Amino acid sequence: MQTPLESFIDHKADTGMQCGSYSIDIPPLKEGEQYRFHFDAVACVGCRCCEVACNEQNNNPADIKWRRVGEMEGGEFPAFTQLLNSMSCNHCIDPECLKGCPTNSYIKLDNGIVFHDDDVCIGCQYCTWNCPYQVPVFHEERNIVTKCHMCHERLDEGQSPACVQACPAGAIEIEVVNIEEWLNRDMDKEANMPFLPDARITNSTTRYTLPENMPTDMKEMDEHILKPAHKEIPLVFMTVLTQISLGAFLALFLGDFMSLFGFESTNWIMALLVMLPAAIGLPLSALHLGRPFLALTAMKNIKTSWLSREALALGIFTGLMSIVVALYFFNVSQAVRLIIEALTLIVGVYGIYAQSMIYRIKARPSWDRITTNYKFFGVGYVGVYLLAFISSLTTVHEAIIPLTTVGMLGALAQLFFSYEDIRTLDAQENEYQLQRTKRLLNENFSTIKKVRFITLLVGGVLLPLLALVFVSGSSPIMASIILAFGLIVSFLSEIGDRFLFYTTVVPLGMAGGFFVGKQR
């Protein structure tokens, strides 16, 4: 009679199981093929040996998990189903992490493995936003992002990856997949799993084997856990300040243009103070990076990364604004100045557009809405108020009324965009994530949300309206004080709104564990 161990060894030999083996028997890749994972949810027992083996193999601390196990359940006793998902990188055919990375740190190898080049990573964490599966993870000790590479160095030697070798149930395997057949025939049937984003977003290659007759009422075991996202304070200030500079520069350009028709001319002091927010804001973005001294390498991937495009465009925008300051200071021909100003404005508009498109990603539904674009440009009203305030302190008093009026219209537009942003959280698509964002707004940050709308109304509309009354009543000093107060209130309002933008986002991702949620 066979012992259990002998029986298991014979079973492995008969079925070709990869678990427990150093060597791995997979055919060599042909043209149009790549490696992929296969996960058998029927076989998985939830022991998490795969998590431990992965961490040991790659010398990762306990809080850095390249492979995670999620938990789901459904049905009623005795027809109860527990479903587990062990997932690492899906080594997608069209990986969003690769497209979005500003430093080209991601490489899709010839064998299909999505490899991360740690040496050139600047730790911007943009890939952690872009990946709908939340696969890349920021390694705080190393100040870079890291991820699963399918133990490529072991595969090269004909050995099995650590997770495959460690799984006692043989639930994880390495396979060869024909890319064309996968895309055109099998993906929709075999690549999706409950509570995972649609595989078509990135053309994920992982194949799943699921139980038959699963209950229709499956739920995530971590649905009771709802936590705010990272505050991203450097980005809060950087985005708002650069957007203010664009609005102020637009007003400066219009003022310079209107001087052709006999109105008072703008001056170099105005140009300097208009540039100042962007000049302060751009360096702040480096504080968000794990490796801030490599910040300039963020411009390497202009071809596919909106972050690279933003960095380049806003850098040029700030540089051109400094040239405009010099043109004013040295009294260069107005015609030349207007041409340079027009070019600067075009670059600035594109820079803020690129900035907004960084957040138009499917992996984060509350960001991936048209209101994100509108609100990013809408902040420009604060810049218009900035120029109105500067005008009140200089001799260009006749610009105060038109600038304040335009600023009020912009504030009203921003009020509408902000209202629409919250109203459209009730959209049906991606309802789960959007409703959780709504809960964060109403349960965790209800006070900040209310203060945001009050300050926008007061600082953006009521105080400027009062300033117009004092301007009309020939009280420029009082108008300046009120404009300054309104400017500060409006600025704080936009800072608060951007804080909510970052902290209330709920990303797509896999189901988490009952006690730890989606934490790594």
Short mmCIF file of C-alpha atoms in Angstrom, two decimals:
data_model
loop_
_atom_site.label_atom_id
_atom_site.label_comp_id
_atom_site.label_asym_id
_atom_site.label_seq_id
_atom_site.Cartn_x
_atom_site.Cartn_y
_atom_site.Cartn_z
CA MET A 1 0.00 0.00 0.00
CA GLN A 2 1.33 3.44 -0.95
CA THR A 3 2.11 6.02 1.65
CA PRO A 4 0.45 9.47 1.25
CA LEU A 5 3.78 10.90 0.10
CA GLU A 6 4.23 8.17 -2.53
CA SER A 7 0.65 8.69 -3.67
CA PHE A 8 1.25 12.44 -4.04
CA ILE A 9 4.50 11.87 -5.95
CA ASP A 10 2.72 9.52 -8.36
CA HIS A 11 -0.13 12.01 -8.74
CA LYS A 12 2.35 14.76 -9.58
CA ALA A 13 4.01 12.56 -12.16
CA ASP A 14 0.70 11.56 -13.74
CA THR A 15 -0.74 15.08 -13.89
CA GLY A 16 2.43 17.06 -14.59
CA MET A 17 1.95 19.30 -11.53
CA GLN A 18 4.62 21.98 -11.19
CA CYS A 19 4.40 22.44 -7.41
CA GLY A 20 7.32 21.30 -5.30
CA SER A 21 9.63 21.03 -8.31
CA TYR A 22 12.77 23.00 -8.92
CA SER A 23 12.67 22.14 -12.61
CA ILE A 24 9.77 23.10 -14.84
CA ASP A 25 8.78 21.36 -18.04
CA ILE A 26 7.26 23.90 -20.41
CA PRO A 27 7.75 24.01 -24.17
CA PRO A 28 10.00 26.66 -25.73
CA LEU A 29 8.22 29.77 -26.95
CA LYS A 30 7.24 30.04 -30.59
CA GLU A 31 6.51 33.18 -32.59
CA GLY A 32 3.51 35.02 -31.10
CA GLU A 33 3.67 33.24 -27.74
CA GLN A 34 4.54 34.29 -24.20
CA TYR A 35 4.57 32.91 -20.65
CA ARG A 36 1.61 33.41 -18.34
CA PHE A 37 0.25 32.31 -14.98
CA HIS A 38 -2.62 29.87 -14.56
CA PHE A 39 -4.49 30.00 -11.26
CA ASP A 40 -6.88 27.22 -10.27
CA ALA A 41 -9.33 28.68 -7.75
CA VAL A 42 -10.84 25.21 -7.21
CA ALA A 43 -7.52 23.84 -5.98
CA CYS A 44 -6.40 26.83 -3.85
CA VAL A 45 -6.73 26.25 -0.10
CA GLY A 46 -5.75 29.77 1.01
CA CYS A 47 -2.58 28.78 2.85
CA ARG A 48 -0.68 31.79 1.48
CA CYS A 49 2.51 29.79 0.97
CA CYS A 50 2.79 31.60 -2.37
CA GLU A 51 2.95 34.98 -0.61
CA VAL A 52 5.64 33.82 1.80
CA ALA A 53 7.73 32.09 -0.88
CA CYS A 54 7.60 35.15 -3.13
CA ASN A 55 8.78 37.43 -0.33
CA GLU A 56 11.58 35.07 0.68
CA GLN A 57 12.75 34.62 -2.91
CA ASN A 58 12.85 38.36 -3.56
CA ASN A 59 14.00 39.50 -0.11
CA ASN A 60 10.92 41.69 0.38
CA PRO A 61 9.72 42.87 3.81
CA ALA A 62 6.37 41.61 5.08
CA ASP A 63 4.47 44.69 3.93
CA ILE A 64 5.67 44.35 0.30
CA LYS A 65 3.72 41.61 -1.43
CA TRP A 66 4.21 40.93 -5.11
CA ARG A 67 1.70 38.10 -4.84
CA ARG A 68 -1.46 38.47 -2.78
CA VAL A 69 -4.37 36.22 -1.84
CA GLY A 70 -7.87 37.69 -1.88
CA GLU A 71 -11.01 36.24 -0.33
CA MET A 72 -14.60 36.08 -1.57
CA GLU A 73 -17.69 34.17 -0.45
CA GLY A 74 -21.26 33.61 -1.48
CA GLY A 75 -24.34 31.42 -1.11
CA GLU A 76 -26.00 30.02 2.01
CA PHE A 77 -25.23 26.91 4.02
CA PRO A 78 -24.95 24.16 2.90
CA ALA A 79 -24.57 25.59 -0.62
CA PHE A 80 -21.80 27.91 0.49
CA THR A 81 -18.81 28.83 -1.69
CA GLN A 82 -15.52 30.32 -0.59
CA LEU A 83 -13.44 31.63 -3.48
CA LEU A 84 -9.78 32.61 -3.26
CA ASN A 85 -7.61 34.47 -5.73
CA SER A 86 -3.82 34.35 -5.65
CA MET A 87 -2.64 37.08 -7.97
CA SER A 88 0.66 38.68 -8.86
CA CYS A 89 1.50 40.56 -12.04
CA ASN A 90 -0.67 39.44 -14.95
CA HIS A 91 2.10 40.24 -17.46
CA CYS A 92 -0.43 41.94 -19.68
CA ILE A 93 -0.21 42.19 -23.44
CA ASP A 94 -0.88 45.95 -23.25
CA PRO A 95 0.36 46.89 -19.77
CA GLU A 96 -0.81 50.27 -18.51
CA CYS A 97 2.18 50.47 -16.17
CA LEU A 98 4.52 50.43 -19.16
CA LYS A 99 2.56 53.01 -21.14
CA GLY A 100 2.30 55.46 -18.25
CA CYS A 101 5.80 55.18 -16.79
CA PRO A 102 7.59 58.50 -17.44
CA THR A 103 11.10 57.00 -17.17
CA ASN A 104 10.64 53.88 -19.33
CA SER A 105 11.32 51.74 -16.28
CA TYR A 106 9.06 48.97 -17.59
CA ILE A 107 10.19 46.57 -20.29
CA LYS A 108 8.12 43.83 -21.90
CA LEU A 109 10.64 41.07 -22.49
CA ASP A 110 10.58 38.78 -25.52
CA ASN A 111 9.03 36.05 -23.37
CA GLY A 112 6.12 38.33 -22.40
CA ILE A 113 7.25 39.07 -18.84
CA VAL A 114 6.69 42.70 -17.82
CA PHE A 115 9.99 43.56 -16.16
CA HIS A 116 10.66 46.59 -13.97
CA ASP A 117 14.11 48.19 -14.22
CA ASP A 118 14.71 49.32 -10.64
CA ASP A 119 17.82 51.34 -11.50
CA VAL A 120 15.97 53.99 -13.55
CA CYS A 121 12.80 54.19 -11.42
CA ILE A 122 12.30 57.57 -9.75
CA GLY A 123 9.53 56.38 -7.42
CA CYS A 124 6.80 58.59 -8.90
CA GLN A 125 4.28 55.79 -8.26
CA TYR A 126 2.31 56.65 -11.41
CA CYS A 127 2.29 52.95 -12.33
CA THR A 128 0.64 52.12 -9.00
CA TRP A 129 -2.23 54.37 -10.10
CA ASN A 130 -2.39 53.09 -13.67
CA CYS A 131 -2.45 49.36 -13.01
CA PRO A 132 -6.10 48.27 -12.57
CA TYR A 133 -4.91 45.28 -10.54
CA GLN A 134 -2.79 47.31 -8.08
CA VAL A 135 0.21 45.12 -8.85
CA PRO A 136 3.19 47.54 -8.64
CA VAL A 137 3.94 48.51 -5.05
CA PHE A 138 6.07 51.33 -3.64
CA HIS A 139 9.00 50.04 -1.60
CA GLU A 140 9.60 52.69 1.05
CA GLU A 141 13.01 51.37 2.09
CA ARG A 142 14.31 51.48 -1.49
CA ASN A 143 12.28 54.58 -2.55
CA ILE A 144 11.21 52.90 -5.77
CA VAL A 145 8.34 50.85 -7.14
CA THR A 146 8.79 47.07 -7.35
CA LYS A 147 6.72 44.22 -8.80
CA CYS A 148 6.59 40.55 -9.76
CA HIS A 149 8.85 39.50 -12.64
CA MET A 150 7.72 35.84 -12.72
CA CYS A 151 11.11 34.85 -11.25
CA HIS A 152 12.52 35.33 -14.75
CA GLU A 153 16.03 34.42 -13.63
CA ARG A 154 14.73 31.02 -12.48
CA LEU A 155 12.74 30.49 -15.67
CA ASP A 156 15.88 31.17 -17.68
CA GLU A 157 17.49 28.21 -15.87
CA GLY A 158 14.48 25.95 -16.38
CA GLN A 159 13.32 26.32 -12.79
CA SER A 160 9.84 27.07 -11.48
CA PRO A 161 8.99 30.47 -9.94
CA ALA A 162 8.93 30.55 -6.15
CA CYS A 163 5.13 30.82 -5.88
CA VAL A 164 4.62 27.87 -8.24
CA GLN A 165 7.12 25.71 -6.40
CA ALA A 166 5.69 26.53 -2.96
CA CYS A 167 1.98 25.97 -3.68
CA PRO A 168 1.08 22.63 -2.02
CA ALA A 169 -2.14 22.30 -3.98
CA GLY A 170 -0.71 22.96 -7.43
CA ALA A 171 -3.05 25.92 -7.85
CA ILE A 172 -0.43 28.11 -9.60
CA GLU A 173 1.28 27.12 -12.83
CA ILE A 174 3.30 28.64 -15.64
CA GLU A 175 1.91 28.17 -19.15
CA VAL A 176 2.62 29.20 -22.70
CA VAL A 177 -0.13 31.22 -24.38
CA ASN A 178 -0.66 32.06 -28.04
CA ILE A 179 -1.34 35.79 -27.95
CA GLU A 180 -3.61 35.95 -31.01
CA GLU A 181 -5.75 33.02 -29.88
CA TRP A 182 -5.96 34.46 -26.38
CA LEU A 183 -7.08 37.88 -27.60
CA ASN A 184 -9.57 36.63 -30.18
CA ARG A 185 -10.96 33.44 -28.63
CA ASP A 186 -10.23 32.65 -24.99
CA MET A 187 -9.69 35.84 -23.00
CA ASP A 188 -13.29 36.75 -22.27
CA LYS A 189 -14.02 33.21 -21.07
CA GLU A 190 -10.89 32.47 -19.05
CA ALA A 191 -9.24 35.75 -17.98
CA ASN A 192 -11.93 37.22 -15.75
CA MET A 193 -12.76 36.54 -12.13
CA PRO A 194 -15.29 38.02 -9.68
CA PHE A 195 -14.20 41.41 -8.35
CA LEU A 196 -11.35 41.75 -10.81
CA PRO A 197 -11.31 44.55 -13.42
CA ASP A 198 -12.15 43.52 -16.97
CA ALA A 199 -9.15 41.74 -18.47
CA ARG A 200 -9.64 43.74 -21.68
CA ILE A 201 -8.42 46.93 -19.98
CA THR A 202 -4.82 45.73 -20.27
CA ASN A 203 -5.33 42.40 -22.06
CA SER A 204 -4.27 40.44 -19.00
CA THR A 205 -2.81 36.99 -19.73
CA THR A 206 -3.52 35.15 -16.45
CA ARG A 207 -5.87 32.18 -16.98
CA TYR A 208 -8.37 31.31 -14.25
CA THR A 209 -10.10 28.03 -13.47
CA LEU A 210 -13.24 28.76 -11.45
CA PRO A 211 -15.75 26.50 -9.65
CA GLU A 212 -18.87 25.51 -11.54
CA ASN A 213 -22.24 26.95 -10.54
CA MET A 214 -20.84 29.78 -8.43
CA PRO A 215 -23.44 31.71 -6.38
CA THR A 216 -24.60 34.98 -7.92
CA ASP A 217 -24.34 36.82 -4.59
CA MET A 218 -20.56 36.61 -4.19
CA LYS A 219 -19.07 39.39 -2.10
CA GLU A 220 -15.60 40.57 -1.17
CA MET A 221 -14.49 39.67 2.32
CA ASP A 222 -12.99 43.13 2.79
CA GLU A 223 -15.98 45.18 1.70
CA HIS A 224 -16.40 46.38 5.31
CA ILE A 225 -12.97 48.05 5.16
CA LEU A 226 -12.97 51.57 3.71
CA LYS A 227 -9.91 53.76 4.13
CA PRO A 228 -8.90 57.11 2.59
CA ALA A 229 -6.20 57.05 -0.05
CA HIS A 230 -2.82 58.77 0.30
CA LYS A 231 -3.02 62.55 0.76
CA GLU A 232 -0.35 63.38 -1.88
CA ILE A 233 0.23 66.81 -0.28
CA PRO A 234 3.09 67.84 -2.65
CA LEU A 235 0.84 67.13 -5.64
CA VAL A 236 -2.07 68.98 -4.03
CA PHE A 237 -0.05 72.19 -3.97
CA MET A 238 1.82 71.62 -7.24
CA THR A 239 -1.31 71.08 -9.32
CA VAL A 240 -3.24 74.00 -7.81
CA LEU A 241 -0.31 76.44 -8.08
CA THR A 242 0.47 75.63 -11.72
CA GLN A 243 -3.21 75.96 -12.62
CA ILE A 244 -3.35 79.34 -10.89
CA SER A 245 -0.37 80.51 -12.95
CA LEU A 246 -2.13 79.52 -16.17
CA GLY A 247 -5.26 81.51 -15.25
CA ALA A 248 -3.18 84.52 -14.23
CA PHE A 249 -1.08 84.36 -17.39
CA LEU A 250 -4.20 84.23 -19.55
CA ALA A 251 -5.39 87.42 -17.85
CA LEU A 252 -1.93 88.99 -18.32
CA PHE A 253 -1.95 88.17 -22.03
CA LEU A 254 -5.45 89.59 -22.50
CA GLY A 255 -4.43 92.74 -20.62
CA ASP A 256 -1.35 93.19 -22.79
CA PHE A 257 -3.44 92.66 -25.91
CA MET A 258 -6.11 95.15 -24.80
CA SER A 259 -3.42 97.79 -24.27
CA LEU A 260 -3.23 97.96 -28.08
CA PHE A 261 -6.64 99.65 -27.91
CA GLY A 262 -5.67 102.34 -25.41
CA PHE A 263 -6.10 100.52 -22.10
CA GLU A 264 -3.43 100.68 -19.41
CA SER A 265 -0.53 98.34 -20.10
CA THR A 266 0.56 95.41 -17.94
CA ASN A 267 4.08 95.50 -16.48
CA TRP A 268 7.01 93.32 -15.47
CA ILE A 269 5.95 93.15 -11.82
CA MET A 270 2.65 91.60 -12.88
CA ALA A 271 4.47 89.14 -15.14
CA LEU A 272 6.83 88.15 -12.33
CA LEU A 273 4.08 87.56 -9.78
CA VAL A 274 2.05 85.60 -12.36
CA MET A 275 5.01 83.26 -12.88
CA LEU A 276 5.63 82.83 -9.15
CA PRO A 277 2.97 80.16 -8.37
CA ALA A 278 4.26 77.84 -11.10
CA ALA A 279 7.87 78.52 -10.13
CA ILE A 280 7.03 77.46 -6.56
CA GLY A 281 4.72 74.61 -7.53
CA LEU A 282 6.86 72.70 -10.00
CA PRO A 283 9.74 71.97 -7.59
CA LEU A 284 7.20 70.78 -5.02
CA SER A 285 6.32 67.86 -7.29
CA ALA A 286 9.80 66.42 -6.67
CA LEU A 287 8.83 65.90 -3.01
CA HIS A 288 6.36 63.29 -4.23
CA LEU A 289 9.17 61.21 -5.77
CA GLY A 290 11.09 58.47 -4.06
CA ARG A 291 14.22 59.68 -5.86
CA PRO A 292 13.73 63.45 -6.24
CA PHE A 293 17.26 64.04 -7.58
CA LEU A 294 16.27 62.07 -10.71
CA ALA A 295 13.21 64.25 -11.33
CA LEU A 296 14.39 65.46 -14.75
CA THR A 297 14.32 61.89 -16.09
CA ALA A 298 10.52 62.04 -15.83
CA MET A 299 10.53 63.53 -19.34
CA LYS A 300 11.92 60.39 -21.03
CA ASN A 301 8.64 58.82 -22.20
CA ILE A 302 6.96 61.64 -24.13
CA LYS A 303 5.57 59.08 -26.57
CA THR A 304 3.07 57.40 -24.22
CA SER A 305 3.25 58.95 -20.74
CA TRP A 306 1.05 61.92 -19.83
CA LEU A 307 3.31 62.51 -16.84
CA SER A 308 6.30 63.01 -19.14
CA ARG A 309 4.27 65.37 -21.30
CA GLU A 310 3.13 67.35 -18.28
CA ALA A 311 6.66 67.65 -16.89
CA LEU A 312 8.06 68.86 -20.20
CA ALA A 313 5.19 71.22 -21.07
CA LEU A 314 4.96 72.88 -17.65
CA GLY A 315 8.75 73.18 -17.47
CA ILE A 316 8.74 75.00 -20.82
CA PHE A 317 5.71 77.06 -19.73
CA THR A 318 7.52 78.29 -16.62
CA GLY A 319 10.68 78.99 -18.63
CA LEU A 320 8.74 80.98 -21.23
CA MET A 321 7.02 82.99 -18.50
CA SER A 322 10.45 83.99 -17.18
CA ILE A 323 11.34 85.15 -20.70
CA VAL A 324 8.15 87.22 -20.76
CA VAL A 325 9.23 88.85 -17.50
CA ALA A 326 12.53 89.78 -19.15
CA LEU A 327 10.73 91.14 -22.22
CA TYR A 328 8.69 93.43 -19.99
CA PHE A 329 11.68 94.46 -17.90
CA PHE A 330 13.83 95.39 -20.90
CA ASN A 331 10.90 97.01 -22.70
CA VAL A 332 11.13 94.81 -25.80
CA SER A 333 8.72 95.49 -28.66
CA GLN A 334 5.12 94.77 -27.70
CA ALA A 335 4.54 92.84 -30.93
CA VAL A 336 7.38 90.45 -30.07
CA ARG A 337 6.12 90.18 -26.52
CA LEU A 338 2.59 89.31 -27.62
CA ILE A 339 3.88 86.57 -29.91
CA ILE A 340 5.94 85.05 -27.09
CA GLU A 341 2.99 85.40 -24.71
CA ALA A 342 0.67 83.62 -27.15
CA LEU A 343 3.17 80.77 -27.50
CA THR A 344 3.56 80.61 -23.72
CA LEU A 345 -0.20 80.44 -23.26
CA ILE A 346 -0.54 77.57 -25.76
CA VAL A 347 2.18 75.58 -24.02
CA GLY A 348 0.60 76.28 -20.63
CA VAL A 349 -2.85 75.14 -21.76
CA TYR A 350 -1.35 71.92 -23.10
CA GLY A 351 0.60 71.45 -19.86
CA ILE A 352 -2.51 71.66 -17.69
CA TYR A 353 -4.40 69.44 -20.13
CA ALA A 354 -1.61 66.84 -19.87
CA GLN A 355 -1.74 67.26 -16.10
CA SER A 356 -5.46 66.47 -16.05
CA MET A 357 -4.99 63.49 -18.38
CA ILE A 358 -2.60 61.90 -15.89
CA TYR A 359 -5.70 61.17 -13.83
CA ARG A 360 -7.98 60.04 -16.65
CA ILE A 361 -7.19 56.38 -16.02
CA LYS A 362 -9.61 53.45 -15.96
CA ALA A 363 -8.04 52.06 -12.80
CA ARG A 364 -9.41 54.97 -10.73
CA PRO A 365 -13.06 55.66 -11.69
CA SER A 366 -13.60 58.79 -9.58
CA TRP A 367 -10.70 60.44 -11.43
CA ASP A 368 -11.61 59.13 -14.86
CA ARG A 369 -14.39 61.66 -15.49
CA ILE A 370 -14.64 64.78 -17.62
CA THR A 371 -15.13 66.86 -14.46
CA THR A 372 -11.45 66.25 -13.66
CA ASN A 373 -10.43 68.14 -16.80
CA TYR A 374 -12.94 70.90 -16.17
CA LYS A 375 -11.95 71.43 -12.53
CA PHE A 376 -8.23 71.47 -13.29
CA PHE A 377 -8.73 74.31 -15.77
CA GLY A 378 -11.40 75.86 -13.54
CA VAL A 379 -8.84 76.64 -10.82
CA GLY A 380 -7.55 79.34 -13.19
CA TYR A 381 -10.14 81.75 -11.78
CA VAL A 382 -7.91 82.12 -8.71
CA GLY A 383 -5.12 83.31 -11.02
CA VAL A 384 -7.44 85.92 -12.50
CA TYR A 385 -8.14 87.18 -8.99
CA LEU A 386 -4.39 87.23 -8.35
CA LEU A 387 -3.88 89.61 -11.26
CA ALA A 388 -6.88 91.70 -10.15
CA PHE A 389 -5.32 92.04 -6.70
CA ILE A 390 -1.92 92.99 -8.20
CA SER A 391 -3.68 95.56 -10.38
CA SER A 392 -5.27 97.09 -7.29
CA LEU A 393 -1.80 97.59 -5.80
CA THR A 394 -0.34 99.19 -8.93
CA THR A 395 -1.43 101.92 -11.26
CA VAL A 396 -3.51 99.62 -13.51
CA HIS A 397 -6.75 100.32 -11.64
CA GLU A 398 -9.01 100.19 -14.68
CA ALA A 399 -8.28 96.44 -14.98
CA ILE A 400 -9.72 95.63 -11.54
CA ILE A 401 -13.39 95.60 -12.59
CA PRO A 402 -13.05 93.45 -15.76
CA LEU A 403 -10.63 91.03 -14.10
CA THR A 404 -12.80 90.63 -11.01
CA THR A 405 -15.86 90.11 -13.17
CA VAL A 406 -14.12 87.42 -15.24
CA GLY A 407 -12.88 85.80 -12.02
CA MET A 408 -16.41 85.66 -10.65
CA LEU A 409 -17.65 83.97 -13.81
CA GLY A 410 -14.83 81.46 -13.51
CA ALA A 411 -15.68 80.82 -9.85
CA LEU A 412 -19.32 80.21 -10.75
CA ALA A 413 -18.20 77.76 -13.43
CA GLN A 414 -15.97 76.02 -10.89
CA LEU A 415 -18.90 75.85 -8.48
CA PHE A 416 -20.93 74.09 -11.18
CA PHE A 417 -18.08 71.70 -12.04
CA SER A 418 -17.67 70.81 -8.36
CA TYR A 419 -21.39 70.16 -8.01
CA GLU A 420 -21.38 67.96 -11.11
CA ASP A 421 -18.34 66.12 -9.82
CA ILE A 422 -20.28 64.97 -6.75
CA ARG A 423 -23.60 64.47 -8.53
CA THR A 424 -22.11 62.11 -11.11
CA LEU A 425 -20.78 59.80 -8.40
CA ASP A 426 -24.18 58.14 -8.75
CA ALA A 427 -23.27 56.89 -12.24
CA GLN A 428 -23.92 53.20 -12.85
CA GLU A 429 -20.59 52.35 -14.47
CA ASN A 430 -18.00 51.35 -11.86
CA GLU A 431 -20.76 51.92 -9.32
CA TYR A 432 -18.95 50.04 -6.54
CA GLN A 433 -15.85 52.29 -6.55
CA LEU A 434 -17.80 55.51 -7.11
CA GLN A 435 -20.21 54.75 -4.29
CA ARG A 436 -17.32 54.09 -1.94
CA THR A 437 -15.80 57.43 -2.99
CA LYS A 438 -19.14 59.01 -2.15
CA ARG A 439 -19.10 57.33 1.25
CA LEU A 440 -15.63 58.69 1.98
CA LEU A 441 -16.83 62.19 1.08
CA ASN A 442 -19.94 61.92 3.25
CA GLU A 443 -18.57 59.91 6.18
CA ASN A 444 -14.86 60.72 6.48
CA PHE A 445 -14.59 64.18 4.97
CA SER A 446 -18.09 65.68 5.22
CA THR A 447 -16.80 68.79 7.03
CA ILE A 448 -14.11 69.49 4.44
CA LYS A 449 -16.65 68.97 1.64
CA LYS A 450 -19.05 71.50 3.18
CA VAL A 451 -16.26 74.01 3.88
CA ARG A 452 -15.09 73.61 0.27
CA PHE A 453 -18.40 74.74 -1.17
CA ILE A 454 -18.88 77.55 1.38
CA THR A 455 -15.40 78.95 0.80
CA LEU A 456 -15.78 78.70 -2.96
CA LEU A 457 -19.00 80.68 -2.80
CA VAL A 458 -17.63 83.25 -0.34
CA GLY A 459 -14.10 83.64 -1.72
CA GLY A 460 -14.97 83.18 -5.37
CA VAL A 461 -18.22 85.12 -5.66
CA LEU A 462 -19.37 87.13 -2.62
CA LEU A 463 -16.11 88.81 -1.59
CA PRO A 464 -15.17 89.78 -5.19
CA LEU A 465 -18.69 91.19 -5.62
CA LEU A 466 -18.16 93.28 -2.49
CA ALA A 467 -14.78 94.39 -3.85
CA LEU A 468 -16.50 95.65 -7.01
CA VAL A 469 -18.81 97.74 -4.86
CA PHE A 470 -15.83 99.45 -3.19
CA VAL A 471 -14.05 99.93 -6.52
CA SER A 472 -17.15 101.63 -7.90
CA GLY A 473 -17.32 103.74 -4.75
CA SER A 474 -13.74 104.94 -5.25
CA SER A 475 -12.32 103.01 -2.30
CA PRO A 476 -9.41 101.16 -3.92
CA ILE A 477 -7.65 100.41 -0.62
CA MET A 478 -10.70 98.64 0.81
CA ALA A 479 -11.17 96.85 -2.50
CA SER A 480 -7.57 95.61 -2.32
CA ILE A 481 -8.06 94.28 1.20
CA ILE A 482 -11.24 92.45 0.22
CA LEU A 483 -9.63 91.06 -2.93
CA ALA A 484 -6.67 89.81 -0.90
CA PHE A 485 -8.98 88.10 1.56
CA GLY A 486 -11.06 86.60 -1.28
CA LEU A 487 -7.87 85.40 -2.99
CA ILE A 488 -6.72 83.59 0.15
CA VAL A 489 -10.14 82.02 0.77
CA SER A 490 -10.41 80.87 -2.86
CA PHE A 491 -6.91 79.40 -2.78
CA LEU A 492 -7.65 77.46 0.41
CA SER A 493 -10.93 76.28 -1.12
CA GLU A 494 -9.11 74.79 -4.12
CA ILE A 495 -6.46 73.23 -1.87
CA GLY A 496 -9.24 71.57 0.11
CA ASP A 497 -10.93 70.30 -3.03
CA ARG A 498 -7.68 68.86 -4.39
CA PHE A 499 -7.05 67.17 -1.03
CA LEU A 500 -10.45 65.49 -1.37
CA PHE A 501 -9.61 64.55 -4.96
CA TYR A 502 -6.65 62.46 -3.83
CA THR A 503 -7.92 61.05 -0.52
CA THR A 504 -11.35 59.86 -1.69
CA VAL A 505 -10.29 57.94 -4.80
CA VAL A 506 -11.13 54.22 -4.64
CA PRO A 507 -9.17 52.20 -7.22
CA LEU A 508 -10.12 49.07 -9.06
CA GLY A 509 -8.36 45.96 -7.78
CA MET A 510 -8.75 42.43 -6.53
CA ALA A 511 -10.69 41.36 -3.46
CA GLY A 512 -8.78 41.61 -0.20
CA GLY A 513 -8.63 39.67 3.05
CA PHE A 514 -11.16 39.95 5.88
CA PHE A 515 -8.69 41.45 8.36
CA VAL A 516 -6.28 43.35 6.13
CA GLY A 517 -8.41 44.32 3.14
CA LYS A 518 -6.39 45.17 0.06
CA GLN A 519 -3.30 46.03 2.09
CA ARG A 520 -0.07 44.47 1.05
#
